[in-house]
């Protein structure tokens, strides 16, 4: 039947009617808050490239983790800013490394919070690449060993979920084997499976001091033009033992999220990255967008595309807006 018998506006007439037929519901329980922890004590310092995000000392990290949990956000993902970088990224897998210390402190203070860690070497290598360099190229197989050591050290310090973001081939299998060999079989893996070589990571690299000193990441992260390949990455990671998979960035890749949704029953995370956040906050600051409305719309769209959970710098504030 068509017009005039069918009038889709009938179910849009009131808030209550719209609520009854709403297909996608965003809630605080879907969100994951990224947090940055640095060496040293003292107050949190604002990150210039990411409005309302901070570099935390261990003390303020714990306070912030408490606040995130109190807002109803179930999980955080931790990024470390070490005070030492070298060719072998040794502070990434140091038991007393900054992420490891942060994990232990949050685990004690906020035991119910789900702790996820980003497993990558780029913040820890002197050259800023995500793996070990050999003859000017990131050596895949040499890197796997260090990623596995990093993941094990995070899990031992209390991470519930380790999330490799390096895009080396075979990292999920290597990490799974290392965790199991160390008696850490219950630590889950969230694989950054379809991670694109995106220009939307700029503000994060400023914040994490992880811009490569030479070259770029196109030799290991995915070509933004490819979606079939994203599915191959997802299926390989699940085959290697990933418990959850990720698409990153989120908004420019909604079609990829949808295709991954159709290809797997595994939980899917989407990462609304720093550049997406920066676009929203900069436009809001200039009076061009309503930050709250635009952020909630973007997050709802990412969920509608098929994401089960969303990593977003808006997590804490969005939880407040949704309550
Ligand atoms: C580490 C990593 C990056 C991001 C998450 N983990 C940076 C990169 O790959 O260059 C980006 C997150 C964001 O932009 O918000 N490899």
PDB file of N, CA and C and ligand atoms in Angstrom, residues 34 36 50 79 118-123 130 165-166 192 195-196 198 200-205 208 210 212 217 220-221 248 271-275 313, ligand 1:
ATOM      1  N   UNK A  34      38.741   5.927  26.081  1.00  0.00           N
ATOM      2  CA  UNK A  34      40.213   5.880  26.035  1.00  0.00           C
ATOM      3  C   UNK A  34      40.798   6.776  27.126  1.00  0.00           C
ATOM      4  N   UNK A  36      44.717   8.201  28.707  1.00  0.00           N
ATOM      5  CA  UNK A  36      46.171   8.296  28.481  1.00  0.00           C
ATOM      6  C   UNK A  36      46.884   8.415  29.826  1.00  0.00           C
ATOM      7  N   UNK A  50      43.328  17.224  21.710  1.00  0.00           N
ATOM      8  CA  UNK A  50      42.073  16.506  22.000  1.00  0.00           C
ATOM      9  C   UNK A  50      41.343  17.219  23.134  1.00  0.00           C
ATOM     10  N   UNK A  79      46.207   3.881  27.056  1.00  0.00           N
ATOM     11  CA  UNK A  79      47.358   4.184  26.199  1.00  0.00           C
ATOM     12  C   UNK A  79      48.460   4.771  27.070  1.00  0.00           C
ATOM     13  N   UNK A 118      45.725  -1.099  24.731  1.00  0.00           N
ATOM     14  CA  UNK A 118      46.185  -1.048  23.353  1.00  0.00           C
ATOM     15  C   UNK A 118      47.564  -1.699  23.335  1.00  0.00           C
ATOM     16  N   UNK A 119      47.698  -2.752  22.523  1.00  0.00           N
ATOM     17  CA  UNK A 119      48.983  -3.438  22.420  1.00  0.00           C
ATOM     18  C   UNK A 119      49.631  -3.028  21.108  1.00  0.00           C
ATOM     19  N   UNK A 120      50.644  -2.175  21.211  1.00  0.00           N
ATOM     20  CA  UNK A 120      51.354  -1.714  20.024  1.00  0.00           C
ATOM     21  C   UNK A 120      52.700  -1.190  20.489  1.00  0.00           C
ATOM     22  N   UNK A 121      53.640  -1.044  19.552  1.00  0.00           N
ATOM     23  CA  UNK A 121      54.961  -0.580  19.962  1.00  0.00           C
ATOM     24  C   UNK A 121      55.209   0.888  19.621  1.00  0.00           C
ATOM     25  N   UNK A 122      54.282   1.522  18.885  1.00  0.00           N
ATOM     26  CA  UNK A 122      54.628   2.836  18.307  1.00  0.00           C
ATOM     27  C   UNK A 122      54.916   3.922  19.343  1.00  0.00           C
ATOM     28  N   UNK A 123      54.266   3.880  20.502  1.00  0.00           N
ATOM     29  CA  UNK A 123      54.578   4.912  21.502  1.00  0.00           C
ATOM     30  C   UNK A 123      55.927   4.626  22.187  1.00  0.00           C
ATOM     31  N   UNK A 130      55.228   0.870  14.414  1.00  0.00           N
ATOM     32  CA  UNK A 130      54.486  -0.060  15.271  1.00  0.00           C
ATOM     33  C   UNK A 130      55.223  -1.369  15.503  1.00  0.00           C
ATOM     34  N   UNK A 165      46.963  -3.374  18.049  1.00  0.00           N
ATOM     35  CA  UNK A 165      46.613  -2.372  17.032  1.00  0.00           C
ATOM     36  C   UNK A 165      47.731  -2.173  16.017  1.00  0.00           C
ATOM     37  N   UNK A 166      48.686  -3.084  16.013  1.00  0.00           N
ATOM     38  CA  UNK A 166      49.901  -2.933  15.219  1.00  0.00           C
ATOM     39  C   UNK A 166      49.752  -3.307  13.752  1.00  0.00           C
ATOM     40  N   UNK A 192      42.316  -5.248  16.576  1.00  0.00           N
ATOM     41  CA  UNK A 192      42.086  -4.123  15.665  1.00  0.00           C
ATOM     42  C   UNK A 192      42.260  -4.752  14.268  1.00  0.00           C
ATOM     43  N   UNK A 195      42.058  -2.093  10.517  1.00  0.00           N
ATOM     44  CA  UNK A 195      42.595  -0.790  10.913  1.00  0.00           C
ATOM     45  C   UNK A 195      43.215  -0.157   9.681  1.00  0.00           C
ATOM     46  N   UNK A 196      42.642   0.966   9.288  1.00  0.00           N
ATOM     47  CA  UNK A 196      43.048   1.602   8.045  1.00  0.00           C
ATOM     48  C   UNK A 196      44.176   2.613   8.264  1.00  0.00           C
ATOM     49  N   UNK A 198      44.901   5.720   8.125  1.00  0.00           N
ATOM     50  CA  UNK A 198      43.976   6.852   8.035  1.00  0.00           C
ATOM     51  C   UNK A 198      44.644   8.158   8.409  1.00  0.00           C
ATOM     52  N   UNK A 200      42.929  10.297   9.880  1.00  0.00           N
ATOM     53  CA  UNK A 200      42.140  10.724  11.047  1.00  0.00           C
ATOM     54  C   UNK A 200      42.805  10.395  12.392  1.00  0.00           C
ATOM     55  N   UNK A 201      44.046   9.875  12.369  1.00  0.00           N
ATOM     56  CA  UNK A 201      44.734   9.577  13.633  1.00  0.00           C
ATOM     57  C   UNK A 201      45.621  10.728  14.097  1.00  0.00           C
ATOM     58  N   UNK A 202      45.661  11.809  13.325  1.00  0.00           N
ATOM     59  CA  UNK A 202      46.594  12.914  13.621  1.00  0.00           C
ATOM     60  C   UNK A 202      46.564  13.416  15.066  1.00  0.00           C
ATOM     61  N   UNK A 203      45.383  13.775  15.594  1.00  0.00           N
ATOM     62  CA  UNK A 203      45.354  14.305  16.967  1.00  0.00           C
ATOM     63  C   UNK A 203      45.831  13.291  18.006  1.00  0.00           C
ATOM     64  N   UNK A 204      45.566  12.005  17.770  1.00  0.00           N
ATOM     65  CA  UNK A 204      46.047  10.960  18.687  1.00  0.00           C
ATOM     66  C   UNK A 204      47.569  10.901  18.671  1.00  0.00           C
ATOM     67  N   UNK A 205      48.150  10.952  17.473  1.00  0.00           N
ATOM     68  CA  UNK A 205      49.624  10.847  17.398  1.00  0.00           C
ATOM     69  C   UNK A 205      50.287  12.029  18.090  1.00  0.00           C
ATOM     70  N   UNK A 208      49.868  11.076  21.771  1.00  0.00           N
ATOM     71  CA  UNK A 208      50.619   9.901  22.222  1.00  0.00           C
ATOM     72  C   UNK A 208      52.095   9.975  21.831  1.00  0.00           C
ATOM     73  N   UNK A 210      53.504   9.634  18.947  1.00  0.00           N
ATOM     74  CA  UNK A 210      53.788   8.390  18.228  1.00  0.00           C
ATOM     75  C   UNK A 210      53.813   8.568  16.717  1.00  0.00           C
ATOM     76  N   UNK A 212      55.505   8.538  13.294  1.00  0.00           N
ATOM     77  CA  UNK A 212      56.778   7.958  12.844  1.00  0.00           C
ATOM     78  C   UNK A 212      57.735   9.062  12.398  1.00  0.00           C
ATOM     79  N   UNK A 217      52.565   4.597   7.783  1.00  0.00           N
ATOM     80  CA  UNK A 217      52.163   3.261   8.222  1.00  0.00           C
ATOM     81  C   UNK A 217      51.474   2.446   7.111  1.00  0.00           C
ATOM     82  N   UNK A 220      51.802  -1.412   6.647  1.00  0.00           N
ATOM     83  CA  UNK A 220      51.140  -2.409   7.508  1.00  0.00           C
ATOM     84  C   UNK A 220      49.675  -2.125   7.771  1.00  0.00           C
ATOM     85  N   UNK A 221      49.259  -0.858   7.855  1.00  0.00           N
ATOM     86  CA  UNK A 221      47.824  -0.601   8.023  1.00  0.00           C
ATOM     87  C   UNK A 221      47.132  -0.669   6.657  1.00  0.00           C
ATOM     88  N   UNK A 248      38.249   0.434  12.392  1.00  0.00           N
ATOM     89  CA  UNK A 248      38.797   1.721  12.817  1.00  0.00           C
ATOM     90  C   UNK A 248      39.375   2.455  11.628  1.00  0.00           C
ATOM     91  N   UNK A 271      35.988   2.039  16.421  1.00  0.00           N
ATOM     92  CA  UNK A 271      36.765   3.083  17.093  1.00  0.00           C
ATOM     93  C   UNK A 271      36.489   4.420  16.402  1.00  0.00           C
ATOM     94  N   UNK A 272      35.751   5.274  17.110  1.00  0.00           N
ATOM     95  CA  UNK A 272      35.565   6.636  16.615  1.00  0.00           C
ATOM     96  C   UNK A 272      36.843   7.383  17.001  1.00  0.00           C
ATOM     97  N   UNK A 273      37.711   7.593  16.026  1.00  0.00           N
ATOM     98  CA  UNK A 273      39.088   7.994  16.348  1.00  0.00           C
ATOM     99  C   UNK A 273      39.221   9.491  16.611  1.00  0.00           C
ATOM    100  N   UNK A 274      40.458   9.853  16.962  1.00  0.00           N
ATOM    101  CA  UNK A 274      40.749  11.220  17.385  1.00  0.00           C
ATOM    102  C   UNK A 274      40.332  12.266  16.352  1.00  0.00           C
ATOM    103  N   UNK A 275      40.551  11.985  15.062  1.00  0.00           N
ATOM    104  CA  UNK A 275      40.206  12.969  14.032  1.00  0.00           C
ATOM    105  C   UNK A 275      38.697  13.151  13.908  1.00  0.00           C
ATOM    106  N   UNK A 313      36.134   9.138  22.467  1.00  0.00           N
ATOM    107  CA  UNK A 313      36.600  10.118  23.448  1.00  0.00           C
ATOM    108  C   UNK A 313      35.410  10.827  24.107  1.00  0.00           C
TER     109      UNK A 313
HETATM  110  C1  LIG B   1      48.549   2.723  17.990  1.00  0.00           C
HETATM  111  C2  LIG B   1      47.218   3.375  17.856  1.00  0.00           C
HETATM  112  C3  LIG B   1      46.833   4.496  17.092  1.00  0.00           C
HETATM  113  C4  LIG B   1      45.505   4.753  17.413  1.00  0.00           C
HETATM  114  C5  LIG B   1      45.100   3.771  18.305  1.00  0.00           C
HETATM  115  N1  LIG B   1      46.167   2.925  18.549  1.00  0.00           N
HETATM  116  C6  LIG B   1      47.637   5.370  16.219  1.00  0.00           C
HETATM  117  C7  LIG B   1      48.137   4.906  14.909  1.00  0.00           C
HETATM  118  O1  LIG B   1      47.932   3.766  14.501  1.00  0.00           O
HETATM  119  O2  LIG B   1      48.826   5.694  14.298  1.00  0.00           O
HETATM  120  C8  LIG B   1      44.686   5.887  16.874  1.00  0.00           C
HETATM  121  C9  LIG B   1      43.541   6.308  17.751  1.00  0.00           C
HETATM  122  C10 LIG B   1      42.936   7.628  17.407  1.00  0.00           C
HETATM  123  O3  LIG B   1      43.273   8.295  16.405  1.00  0.00           O
HETATM  124  O4  LIG B   1      42.071   8.042  18.187  1.00  0.00           O
HETATM  125  N2  LIG B   1      49.009   2.079  16.874  1.00  0.00           N
END
